[in-house]
Tab-separated table of C-alpha atoms and ligand atoms in Angstrom:
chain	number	residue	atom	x	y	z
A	1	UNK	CA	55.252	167.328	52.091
A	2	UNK	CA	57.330	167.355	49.403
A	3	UNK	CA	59.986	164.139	50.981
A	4	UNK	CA	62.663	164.097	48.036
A	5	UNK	CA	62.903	167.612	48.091
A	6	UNK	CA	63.151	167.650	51.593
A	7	UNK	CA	66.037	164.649	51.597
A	8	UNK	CA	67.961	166.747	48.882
A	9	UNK	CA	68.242	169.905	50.813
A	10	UNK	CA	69.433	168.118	53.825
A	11	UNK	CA	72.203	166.494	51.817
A	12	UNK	CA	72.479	169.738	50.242
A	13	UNK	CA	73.494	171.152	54.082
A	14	UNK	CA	75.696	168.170	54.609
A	15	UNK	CA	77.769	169.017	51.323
A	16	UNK	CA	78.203	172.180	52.335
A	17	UNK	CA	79.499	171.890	55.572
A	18	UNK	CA	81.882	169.188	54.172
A	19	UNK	CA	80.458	166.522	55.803
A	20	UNK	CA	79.356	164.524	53.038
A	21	UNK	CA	80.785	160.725	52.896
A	22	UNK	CA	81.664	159.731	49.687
A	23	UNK	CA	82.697	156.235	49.643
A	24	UNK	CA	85.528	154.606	47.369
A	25	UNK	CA	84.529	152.150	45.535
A	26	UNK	CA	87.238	149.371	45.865
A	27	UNK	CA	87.928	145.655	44.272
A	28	UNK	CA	90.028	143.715	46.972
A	29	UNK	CA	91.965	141.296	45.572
A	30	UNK	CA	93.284	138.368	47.956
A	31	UNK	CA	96.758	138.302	48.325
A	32	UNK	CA	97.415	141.632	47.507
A	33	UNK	CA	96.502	143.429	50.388
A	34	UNK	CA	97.122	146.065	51.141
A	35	UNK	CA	96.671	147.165	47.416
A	36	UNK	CA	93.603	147.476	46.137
A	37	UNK	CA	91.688	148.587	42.915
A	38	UNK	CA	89.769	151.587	42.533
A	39	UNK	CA	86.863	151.935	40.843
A	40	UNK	CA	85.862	155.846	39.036
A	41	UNK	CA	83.821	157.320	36.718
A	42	UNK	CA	83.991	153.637	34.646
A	43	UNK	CA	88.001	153.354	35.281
A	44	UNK	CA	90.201	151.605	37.455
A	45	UNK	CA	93.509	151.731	39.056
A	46	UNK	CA	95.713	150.405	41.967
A	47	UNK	CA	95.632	152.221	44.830
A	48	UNK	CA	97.753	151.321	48.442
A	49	UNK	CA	94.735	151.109	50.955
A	50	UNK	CA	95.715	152.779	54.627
A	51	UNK	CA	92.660	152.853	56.100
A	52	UNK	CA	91.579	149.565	56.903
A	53	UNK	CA	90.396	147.676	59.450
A	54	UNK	CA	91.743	144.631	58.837
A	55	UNK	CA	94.720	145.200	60.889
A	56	UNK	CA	96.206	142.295	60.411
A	57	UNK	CA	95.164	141.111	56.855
A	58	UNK	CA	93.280	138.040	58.048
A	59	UNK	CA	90.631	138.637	55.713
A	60	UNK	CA	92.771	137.752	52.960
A	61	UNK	CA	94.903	134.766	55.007
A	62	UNK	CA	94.681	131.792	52.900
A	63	UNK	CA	94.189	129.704	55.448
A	64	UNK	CA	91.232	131.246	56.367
A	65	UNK	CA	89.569	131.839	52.790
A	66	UNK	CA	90.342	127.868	52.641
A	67	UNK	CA	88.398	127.424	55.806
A	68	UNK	CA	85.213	129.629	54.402
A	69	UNK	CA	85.387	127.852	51.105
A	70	UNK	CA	85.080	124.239	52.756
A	71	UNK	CA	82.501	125.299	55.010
A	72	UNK	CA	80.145	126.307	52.618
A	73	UNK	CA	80.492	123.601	50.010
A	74	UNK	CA	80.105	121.120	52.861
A	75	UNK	CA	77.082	123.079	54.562
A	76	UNK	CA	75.645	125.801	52.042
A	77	UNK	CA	75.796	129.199	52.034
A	78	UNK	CA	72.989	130.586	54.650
A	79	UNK	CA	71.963	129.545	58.319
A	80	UNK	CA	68.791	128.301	57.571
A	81	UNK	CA	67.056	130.297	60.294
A	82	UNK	CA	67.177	131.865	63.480
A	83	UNK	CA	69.028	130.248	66.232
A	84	UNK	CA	65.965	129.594	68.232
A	85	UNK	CA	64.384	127.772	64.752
A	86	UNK	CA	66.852	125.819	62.986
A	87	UNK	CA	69.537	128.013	62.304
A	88	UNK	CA	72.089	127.064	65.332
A	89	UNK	CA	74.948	125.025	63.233
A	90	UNK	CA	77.464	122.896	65.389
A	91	UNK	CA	79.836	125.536	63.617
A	92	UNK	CA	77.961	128.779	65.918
A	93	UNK	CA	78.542	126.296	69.153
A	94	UNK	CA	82.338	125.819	68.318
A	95	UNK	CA	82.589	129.355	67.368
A	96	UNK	CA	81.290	130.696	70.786
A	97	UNK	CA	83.342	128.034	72.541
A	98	UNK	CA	86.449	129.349	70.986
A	99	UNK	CA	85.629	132.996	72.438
A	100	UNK	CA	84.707	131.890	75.781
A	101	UNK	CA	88.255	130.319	76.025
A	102	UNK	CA	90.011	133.111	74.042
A	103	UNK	CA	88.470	135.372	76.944
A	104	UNK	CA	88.810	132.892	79.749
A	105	UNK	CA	84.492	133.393	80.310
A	106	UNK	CA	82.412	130.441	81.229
A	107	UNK	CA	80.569	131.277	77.407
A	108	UNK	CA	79.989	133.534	74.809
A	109	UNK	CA	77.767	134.395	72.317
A	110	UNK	CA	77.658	135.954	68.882
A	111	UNK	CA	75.817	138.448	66.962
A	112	UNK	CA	75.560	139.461	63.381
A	113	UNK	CA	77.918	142.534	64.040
A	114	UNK	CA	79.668	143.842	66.872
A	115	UNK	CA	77.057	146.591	66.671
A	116	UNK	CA	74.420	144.440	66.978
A	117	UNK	CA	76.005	142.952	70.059
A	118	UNK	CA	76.544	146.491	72.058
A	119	UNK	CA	73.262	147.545	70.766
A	120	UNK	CA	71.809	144.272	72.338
A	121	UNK	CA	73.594	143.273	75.306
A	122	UNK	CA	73.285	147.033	76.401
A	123	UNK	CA	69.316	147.842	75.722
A	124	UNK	CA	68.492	144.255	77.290
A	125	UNK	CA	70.244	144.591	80.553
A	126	UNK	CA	69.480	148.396	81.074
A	127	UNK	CA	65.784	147.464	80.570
A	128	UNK	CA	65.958	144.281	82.513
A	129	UNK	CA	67.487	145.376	85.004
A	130	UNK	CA	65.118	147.522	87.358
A	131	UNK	CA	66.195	150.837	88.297
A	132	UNK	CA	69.779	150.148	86.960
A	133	UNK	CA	71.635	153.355	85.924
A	134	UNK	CA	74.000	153.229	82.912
A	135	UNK	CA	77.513	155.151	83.089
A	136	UNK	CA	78.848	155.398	79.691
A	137	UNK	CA	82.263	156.947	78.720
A	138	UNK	CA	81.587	160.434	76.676
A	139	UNK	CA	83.799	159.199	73.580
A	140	UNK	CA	81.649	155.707	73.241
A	141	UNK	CA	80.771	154.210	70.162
A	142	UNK	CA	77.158	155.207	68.702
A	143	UNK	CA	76.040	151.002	68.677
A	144	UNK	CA	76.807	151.765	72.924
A	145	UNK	CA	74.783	154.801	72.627
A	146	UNK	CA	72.476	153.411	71.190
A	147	UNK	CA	71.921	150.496	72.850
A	148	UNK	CA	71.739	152.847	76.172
A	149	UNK	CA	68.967	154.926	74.588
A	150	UNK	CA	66.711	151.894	73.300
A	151	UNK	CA	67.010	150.812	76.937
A	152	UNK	CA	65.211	154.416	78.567
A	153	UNK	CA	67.027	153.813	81.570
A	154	UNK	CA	69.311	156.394	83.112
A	155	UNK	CA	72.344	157.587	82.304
A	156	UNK	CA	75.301	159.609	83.121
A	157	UNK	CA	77.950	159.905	80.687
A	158	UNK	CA	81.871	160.306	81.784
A	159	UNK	CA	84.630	162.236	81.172
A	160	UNK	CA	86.765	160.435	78.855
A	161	UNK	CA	89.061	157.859	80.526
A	162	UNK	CA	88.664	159.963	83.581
A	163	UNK	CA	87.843	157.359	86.525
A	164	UNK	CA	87.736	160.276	89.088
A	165	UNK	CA	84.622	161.214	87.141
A	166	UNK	CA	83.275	158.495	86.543
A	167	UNK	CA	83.618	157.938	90.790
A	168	UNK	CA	81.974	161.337	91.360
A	169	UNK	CA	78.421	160.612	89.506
A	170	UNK	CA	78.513	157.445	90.667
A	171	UNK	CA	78.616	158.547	94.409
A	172	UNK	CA	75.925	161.285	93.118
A	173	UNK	CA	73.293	158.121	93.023
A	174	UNK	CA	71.926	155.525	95.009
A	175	UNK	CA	74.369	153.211	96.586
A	176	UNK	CA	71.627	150.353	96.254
A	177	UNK	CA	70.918	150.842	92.638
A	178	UNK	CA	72.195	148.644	90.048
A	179	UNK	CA	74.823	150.022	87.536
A	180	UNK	CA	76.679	149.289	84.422
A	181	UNK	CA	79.481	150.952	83.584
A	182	UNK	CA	80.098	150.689	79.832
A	183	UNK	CA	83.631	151.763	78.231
A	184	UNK	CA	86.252	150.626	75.327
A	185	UNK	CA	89.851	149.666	75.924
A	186	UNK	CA	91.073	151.240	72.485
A	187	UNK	CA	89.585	154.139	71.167
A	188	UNK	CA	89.480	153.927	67.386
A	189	UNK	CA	89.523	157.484	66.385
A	190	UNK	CA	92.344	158.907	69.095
A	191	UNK	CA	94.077	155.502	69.144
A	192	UNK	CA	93.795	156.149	73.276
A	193	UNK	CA	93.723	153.290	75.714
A	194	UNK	CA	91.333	153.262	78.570
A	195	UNK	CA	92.851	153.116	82.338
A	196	UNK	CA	90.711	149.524	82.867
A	197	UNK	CA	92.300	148.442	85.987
A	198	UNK	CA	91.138	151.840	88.033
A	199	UNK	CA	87.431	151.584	86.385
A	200	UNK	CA	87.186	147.983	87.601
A	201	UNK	CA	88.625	149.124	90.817
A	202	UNK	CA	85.263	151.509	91.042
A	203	UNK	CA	82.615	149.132	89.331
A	204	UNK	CA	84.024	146.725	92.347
A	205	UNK	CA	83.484	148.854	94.958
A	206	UNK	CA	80.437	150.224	94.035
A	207	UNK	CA	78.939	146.809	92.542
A	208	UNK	CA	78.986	147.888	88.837
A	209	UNK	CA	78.601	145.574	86.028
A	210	UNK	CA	81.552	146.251	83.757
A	211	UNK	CA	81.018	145.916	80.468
A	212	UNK	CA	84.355	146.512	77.870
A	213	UNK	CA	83.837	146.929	74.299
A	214	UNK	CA	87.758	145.522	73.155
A	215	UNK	CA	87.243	145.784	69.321
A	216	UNK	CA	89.838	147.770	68.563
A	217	UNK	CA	92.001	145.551	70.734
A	218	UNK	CA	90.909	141.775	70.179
A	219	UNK	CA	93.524	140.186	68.075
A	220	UNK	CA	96.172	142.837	68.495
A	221	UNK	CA	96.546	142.649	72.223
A	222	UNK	CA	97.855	140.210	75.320
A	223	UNK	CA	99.561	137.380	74.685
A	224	UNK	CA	96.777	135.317	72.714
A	225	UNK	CA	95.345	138.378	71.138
A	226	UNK	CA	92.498	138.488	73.772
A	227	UNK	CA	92.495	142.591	74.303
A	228	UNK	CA	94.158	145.086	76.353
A	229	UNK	CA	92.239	143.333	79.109
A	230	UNK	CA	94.600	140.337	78.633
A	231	UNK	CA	97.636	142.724	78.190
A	232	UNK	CA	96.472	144.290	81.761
A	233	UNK	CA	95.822	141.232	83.600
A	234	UNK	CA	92.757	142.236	84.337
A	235	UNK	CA	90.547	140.457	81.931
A	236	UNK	CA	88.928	138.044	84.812
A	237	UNK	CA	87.717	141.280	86.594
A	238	UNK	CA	85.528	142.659	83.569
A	239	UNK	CA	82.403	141.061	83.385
A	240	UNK	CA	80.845	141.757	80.314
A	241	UNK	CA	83.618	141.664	77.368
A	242	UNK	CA	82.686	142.195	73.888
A	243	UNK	CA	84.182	141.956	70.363
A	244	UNK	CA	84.006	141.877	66.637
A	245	UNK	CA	85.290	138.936	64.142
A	246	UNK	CA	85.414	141.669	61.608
A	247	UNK	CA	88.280	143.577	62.443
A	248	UNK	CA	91.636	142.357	63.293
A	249	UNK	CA	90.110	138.797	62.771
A	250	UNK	CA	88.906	140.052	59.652
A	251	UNK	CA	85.658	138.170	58.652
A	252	UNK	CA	82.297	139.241	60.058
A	253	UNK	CA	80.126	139.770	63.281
A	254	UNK	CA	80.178	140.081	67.095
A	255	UNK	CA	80.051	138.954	70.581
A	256	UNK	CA	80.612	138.724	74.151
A	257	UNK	CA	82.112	136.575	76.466
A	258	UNK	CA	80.772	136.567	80.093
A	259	UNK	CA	79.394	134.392	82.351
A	260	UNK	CA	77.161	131.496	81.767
A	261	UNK	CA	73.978	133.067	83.414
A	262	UNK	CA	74.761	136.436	82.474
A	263	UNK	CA	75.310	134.963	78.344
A	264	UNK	CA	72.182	132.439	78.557
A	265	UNK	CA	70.097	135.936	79.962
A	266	UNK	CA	71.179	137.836	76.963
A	267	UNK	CA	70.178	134.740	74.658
A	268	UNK	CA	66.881	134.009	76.576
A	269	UNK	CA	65.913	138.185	76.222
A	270	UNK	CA	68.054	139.860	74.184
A	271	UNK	CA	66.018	140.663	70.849
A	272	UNK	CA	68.727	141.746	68.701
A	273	UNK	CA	69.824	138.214	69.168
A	274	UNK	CA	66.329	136.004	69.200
A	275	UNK	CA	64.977	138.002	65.865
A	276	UNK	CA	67.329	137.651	63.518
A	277	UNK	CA	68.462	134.682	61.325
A	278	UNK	CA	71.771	133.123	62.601
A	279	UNK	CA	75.339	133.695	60.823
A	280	UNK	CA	76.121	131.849	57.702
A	281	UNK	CA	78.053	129.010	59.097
A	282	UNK	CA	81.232	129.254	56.751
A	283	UNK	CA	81.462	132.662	58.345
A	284	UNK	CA	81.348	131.111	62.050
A	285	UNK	CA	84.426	128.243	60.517
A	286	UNK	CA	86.282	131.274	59.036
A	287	UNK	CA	86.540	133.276	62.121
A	288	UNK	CA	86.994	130.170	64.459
A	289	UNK	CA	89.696	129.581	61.822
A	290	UNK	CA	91.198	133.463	61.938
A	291	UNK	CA	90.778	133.595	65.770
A	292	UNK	CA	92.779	130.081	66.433
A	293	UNK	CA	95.703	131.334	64.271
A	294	UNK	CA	95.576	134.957	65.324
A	295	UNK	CA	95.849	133.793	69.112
A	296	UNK	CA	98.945	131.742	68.038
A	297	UNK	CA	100.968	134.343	66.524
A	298	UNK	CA	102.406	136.852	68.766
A	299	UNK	CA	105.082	137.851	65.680
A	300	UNK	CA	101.887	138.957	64.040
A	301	UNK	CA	101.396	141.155	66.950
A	302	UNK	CA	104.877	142.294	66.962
A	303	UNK	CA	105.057	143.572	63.384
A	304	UNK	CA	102.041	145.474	63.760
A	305	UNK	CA	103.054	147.409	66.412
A	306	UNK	CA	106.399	148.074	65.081
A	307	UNK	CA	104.574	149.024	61.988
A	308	UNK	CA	102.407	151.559	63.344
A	309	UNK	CA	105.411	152.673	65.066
A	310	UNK	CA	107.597	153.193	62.208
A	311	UNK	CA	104.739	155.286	60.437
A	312	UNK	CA	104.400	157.361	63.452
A	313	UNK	CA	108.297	157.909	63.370
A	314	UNK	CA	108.382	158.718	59.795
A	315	UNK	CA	105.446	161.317	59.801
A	316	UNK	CA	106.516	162.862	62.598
A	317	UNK	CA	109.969	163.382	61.653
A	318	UNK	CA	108.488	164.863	58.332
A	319	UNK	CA	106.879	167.401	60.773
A	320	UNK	CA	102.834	166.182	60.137
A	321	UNK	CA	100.841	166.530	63.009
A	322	UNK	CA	100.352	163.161	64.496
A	323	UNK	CA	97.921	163.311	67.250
A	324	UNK	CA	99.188	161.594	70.607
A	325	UNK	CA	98.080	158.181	69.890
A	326	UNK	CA	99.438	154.643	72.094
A	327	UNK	CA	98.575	151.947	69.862
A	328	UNK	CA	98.093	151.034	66.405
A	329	UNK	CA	95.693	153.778	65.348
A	330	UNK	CA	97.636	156.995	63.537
A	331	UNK	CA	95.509	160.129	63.536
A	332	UNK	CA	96.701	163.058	61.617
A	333	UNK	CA	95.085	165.971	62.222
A	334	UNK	CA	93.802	168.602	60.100
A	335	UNK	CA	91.074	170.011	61.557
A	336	UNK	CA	88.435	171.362	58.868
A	337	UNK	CA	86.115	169.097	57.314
A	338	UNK	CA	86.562	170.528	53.695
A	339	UNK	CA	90.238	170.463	53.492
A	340	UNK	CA	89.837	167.248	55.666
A	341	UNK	CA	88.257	166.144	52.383
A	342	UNK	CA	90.054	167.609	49.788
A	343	UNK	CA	93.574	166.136	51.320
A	344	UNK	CA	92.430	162.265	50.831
A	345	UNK	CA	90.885	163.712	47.353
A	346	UNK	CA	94.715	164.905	46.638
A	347	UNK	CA	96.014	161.767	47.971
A	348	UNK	CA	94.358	159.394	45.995
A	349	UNK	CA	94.647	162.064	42.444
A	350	UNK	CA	97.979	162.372	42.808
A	351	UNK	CA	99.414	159.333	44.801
A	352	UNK	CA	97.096	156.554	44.415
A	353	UNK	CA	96.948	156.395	48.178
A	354	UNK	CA	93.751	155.692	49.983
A	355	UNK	CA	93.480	157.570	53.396
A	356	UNK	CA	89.264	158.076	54.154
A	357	UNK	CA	88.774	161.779	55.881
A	358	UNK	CA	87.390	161.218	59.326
A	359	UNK	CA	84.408	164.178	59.665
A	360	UNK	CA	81.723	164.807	62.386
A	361	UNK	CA	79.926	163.202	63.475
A	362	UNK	CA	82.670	160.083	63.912
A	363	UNK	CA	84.532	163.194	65.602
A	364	UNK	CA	83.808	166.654	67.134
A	365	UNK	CA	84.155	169.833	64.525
A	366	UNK	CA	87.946	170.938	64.666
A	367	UNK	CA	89.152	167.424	64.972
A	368	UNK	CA	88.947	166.303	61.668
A	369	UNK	CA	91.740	164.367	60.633
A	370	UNK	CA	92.714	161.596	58.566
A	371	UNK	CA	92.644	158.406	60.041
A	372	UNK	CA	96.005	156.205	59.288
A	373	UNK	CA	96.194	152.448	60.288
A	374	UNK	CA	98.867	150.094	59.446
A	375	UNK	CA	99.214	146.465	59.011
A	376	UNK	CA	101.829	143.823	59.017
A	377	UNK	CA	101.354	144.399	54.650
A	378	UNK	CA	102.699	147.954	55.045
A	379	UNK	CA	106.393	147.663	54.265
A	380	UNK	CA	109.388	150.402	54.376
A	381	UNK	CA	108.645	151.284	51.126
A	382	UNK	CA	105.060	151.604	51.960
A	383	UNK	CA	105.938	154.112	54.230
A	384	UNK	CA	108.273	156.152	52.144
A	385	UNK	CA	105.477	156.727	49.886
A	386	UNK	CA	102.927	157.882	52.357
A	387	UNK	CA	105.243	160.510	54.014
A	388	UNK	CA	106.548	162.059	51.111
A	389	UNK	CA	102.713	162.061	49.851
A	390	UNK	CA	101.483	163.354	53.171
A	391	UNK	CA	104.333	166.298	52.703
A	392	UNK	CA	103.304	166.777	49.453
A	393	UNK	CA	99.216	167.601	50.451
A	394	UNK	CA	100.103	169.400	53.240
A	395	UNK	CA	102.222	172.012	50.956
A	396	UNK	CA	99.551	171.857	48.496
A	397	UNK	CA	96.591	172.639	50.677
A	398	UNK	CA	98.647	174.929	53.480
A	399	UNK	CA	97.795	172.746	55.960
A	400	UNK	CA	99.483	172.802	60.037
A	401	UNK	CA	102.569	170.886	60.614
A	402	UNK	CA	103.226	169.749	64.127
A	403	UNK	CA	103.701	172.644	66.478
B	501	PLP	C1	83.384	149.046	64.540
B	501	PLP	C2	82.968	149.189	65.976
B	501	PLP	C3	81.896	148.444	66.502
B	501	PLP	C4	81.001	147.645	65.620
B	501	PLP	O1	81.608	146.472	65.206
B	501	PLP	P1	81.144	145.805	63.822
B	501	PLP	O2	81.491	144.391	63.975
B	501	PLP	O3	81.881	146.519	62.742
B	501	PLP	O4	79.667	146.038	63.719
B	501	PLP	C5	81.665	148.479	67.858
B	501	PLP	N1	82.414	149.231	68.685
B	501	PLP	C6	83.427	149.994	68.217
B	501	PLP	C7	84.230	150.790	69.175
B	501	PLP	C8	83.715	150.004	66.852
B	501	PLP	O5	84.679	150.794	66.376
C-alpha cells in the first residue's frame, strides 16, 4: 500500500467537501485579550479574536500568570512523574480540594484534560461495573463517546434534552441492572441548557448514576461559578460532576468531583489517570488561583452574560440568523460547509475579525455555522464592528438572514 498517497486522497475528499480545518495561527499577547496577532504567509497583523474559550479572560488575569510564574520558579517546571510514583505535588492535593468544595463533593480529582477525564471516568465505570448499561445524550461530546465505546458496555443514546426519552429506553431494560446516565448542562455548539432537575428525577427513580459534564458552565454559572447545577439547586443530586480548568478558568486540564469512594475507585482503576505523568504543578497553583477568584466574582458573571446578550441583540436586530441559544454561546448559522468557510475567510481578509467556521463533524451537515462567544473583553465597540462585519459577509456571499 501506497500510505501517503492514500492519506492525501482522503484529505483530498475532506477539502472538497469543505470540511478541511485550517487553523489560525495566533500570538496571544497578555493583557490584550481579546486581540490577538495573526500569523500568514510570513506576516502579521492584529486581529479581534471571537471565538475563544476563555470566556472570561482568566488565562491572561495577572493574578493568575503571577501565581504560575511563582510556582514554577519555586518548584520547576514538570511533575516529576506519575501520581502513583512521585509526581503527586502538595499543589495537585490543594487543587482537588478546591474542586471538591467548589462542587460541595466529599473529593475530586484531576486529569490532564477534561477529555481525558470523560474518556476515563466513563470507560472505567462502564467496564467495572458488571452488566451496567450506559444512556448517553445524542448531542454528547466525542471524549463521552468515547469513553462509552472503550468501555464495550451497552448503550442507548437519547434524544437530546428529551427526559421522556431518555425514561422510555430506560424502562425498555432491566430494572436490576446498573446504569449511568451521562449528559452536559451547556451544550457548546447550540448554546442549549440541559433540563437537569427532570434527568435526576429519572436516574433517582430508576437508580442511575448521573454523571454531568458542566464545562461549558463551570465558572460562568451559580453563585460561585460551580455550573448550571449550582444555578439549579440541584448540584447535591448529581453524582458524578465533571469539569475543565481550561475554559472559563482558563489554564489547563480536568476533573470530577464526586464522592470519596466513587473518586478513590476512579484513582485506584481508572487508567487514563494511573498512566500518565501528573500536571505540572504551576499549572495545578494557576488554576487553584483562577478558580478561587472566579468563584468570588459574580460581576464577572454578570458582564458576561450581558455581553453575550448585547451581541445577540445587535446581530439579531441586523437581521443575521442567530440560532436559539440560552447562554453565553452565539451560533450563527449558515448552513454549508464551504461558504461556512469562506465567511470567516472574508471576515478575517477584510475585517481582521477572527470567527473559526464550525463544520461536521463538531455538527451535523446543514448546521454549519459560525460559532460566536463573548467575553467580559468584548466592549460596545467590539460589537459594532462585528455586526456591521457580519452584514457585510452575508451581502458578499448571499447568505440567509433570519427568517
Ligand atoms: C472542550 C470539551 C471537553 C474537553 O475539555 P478539555 O479540557 O478541553 O479537554 C469536554 N467536554 C465538552 C463538552 C467540551 O466542549
Amino acid at each position: 500500500m501506497d500510505y501517503d498517497a492514500f492519506f492525501g486522497e482522503r484529505l483530498n475528499a475532506l477539502k472538497a467537501r469543505g470540511d478541511y480545518r485550517i487553523f489560525a495561527e495566533l500570538e496571544r499577547r497578555a493583557g490584550d485579550f481579546p486581540s490577538a496577532l495573526l500569523h500568514e504567509d510570513g506576516a502579521a497583523d492584529d486581529v479581534t479574536v471571537w471565538c475563544s474559550n476563555d470566556y472570561l479572560g482568566m488565562g491572561q488575569n495577572p493574578d493568575v500568570i503571577a501565581e504560575m510564574v511563582r510556582a514554577v520558579q519555586a518548584h520547576g517546571a514538570g511533575a516529576g512523574g506519575t501520581r502513583n510514583i512521585s509526581g503527586t505535588n502538595r499543589l495537585h492535593v490543594q487543587l482537588e480540594q478546591e474542586l471538591a468544595s467548589l462542587h460541595q463533593k466529599e473529593a475530586a480529582l484531576i486529569f490532564t484534560s477534561g477529555y481525558v477525564a470523560n474518556m476515563t471516568v466513563l470507560s472505567t465505570l462502564a467496564r467495572n461495573i458488571p452488566g451496567c448499561i450506559v444512556y448517553s445524550d445524542a448531542k454528547n461530546h466525542n471524549s463521552m463517546i468515547e469513553g462509552i465505546r472503550h468501555s464495550r458496555s451497552d448503550k442507548r443514546v437519547w434524544k437530546h434534552n428529551d427526559p421522556a426519552d431518555l425514561e422510555r429506553l430506560i424502562r425498555e431494560d432491566d430494572p436490576d441492572a446498573p446504569k449511568l446516565v451521562a449528559f452536559e448542562s451547556v451544550y457548546s455548539m447550540d448554546g442549549d441548557i440541559a433540563p437537569i432537575s427532570e434527568i435526576l428525577d429519572i436516574c433517582e427513580r430508576y437508580n442511575a448514576i448521573s454523571y454531568l459534564d458542566e464545562v461549558h458552565a463551570v465558572g460562568m454559572y451559580g453563585d460561585t461559578g460551580a455550573g448550571v447545577a449550582e444555578r439549579d439547586g440541584v448540584m447535591d443530586r448529581v453524582d458524578i460532576l465533571q469539569g475543565t480548568l481550561a475554559k472559563a478558568f482558563g489554564v489547563i486540564g480536568g476533573y470530577i468531583a464526586a464522592s470519596a469512594n466513587l473518586v478513590d475507585f476512579i484513582r485506584s482503576f481508572g487508567n487514563g489517570f494511573i498512566f500518565t505523568t501528573a500536571l505540572p504543578p504551576g499549572i495545578a497553583a494557576a488554576a487553584r488561583k483562577s478558580i478561587s477568584i472566579v468563584r468570588q466574582s459574580p460581576d464577572m458573571r454578570v458582564r458576561h452574560q450581558e455581553r453575550a446578550a448585547a451581541v445577540k441583540a445587535s446581530l439579531r436586530a441586523a437581521g443575521l440568523p442567530v440560532m436559539p441559544s440560552e447562554t453565553h454561546i452565539v451560533p450563527v448559522l449558515v448552513g454549508n460547509p464551504v461558504a461556512c468557510r469562506r465567511a470567516s475567510d472574508l471576515l478575517m481578509e477584510r475585517h481582521r475579525i477572527y470567527v473559526q467556521p464550525i463544520n461536521y463533524p463538531t455538527v451535523d451537515r446543514g448546521t454549519e455555522r459560525l460559532r460566536i462567544t463573548p467575553t467580559p473583553f468584548h466592549d460596545d465597540a467590539a460589537i459594532r464592528r462585528l455586526t456591521e462585519a457580519l452584514l457585510d459577509i452575508w451581502g458578499v456571499l448571499d447568505l440567509k438572514r433570519a427568517a
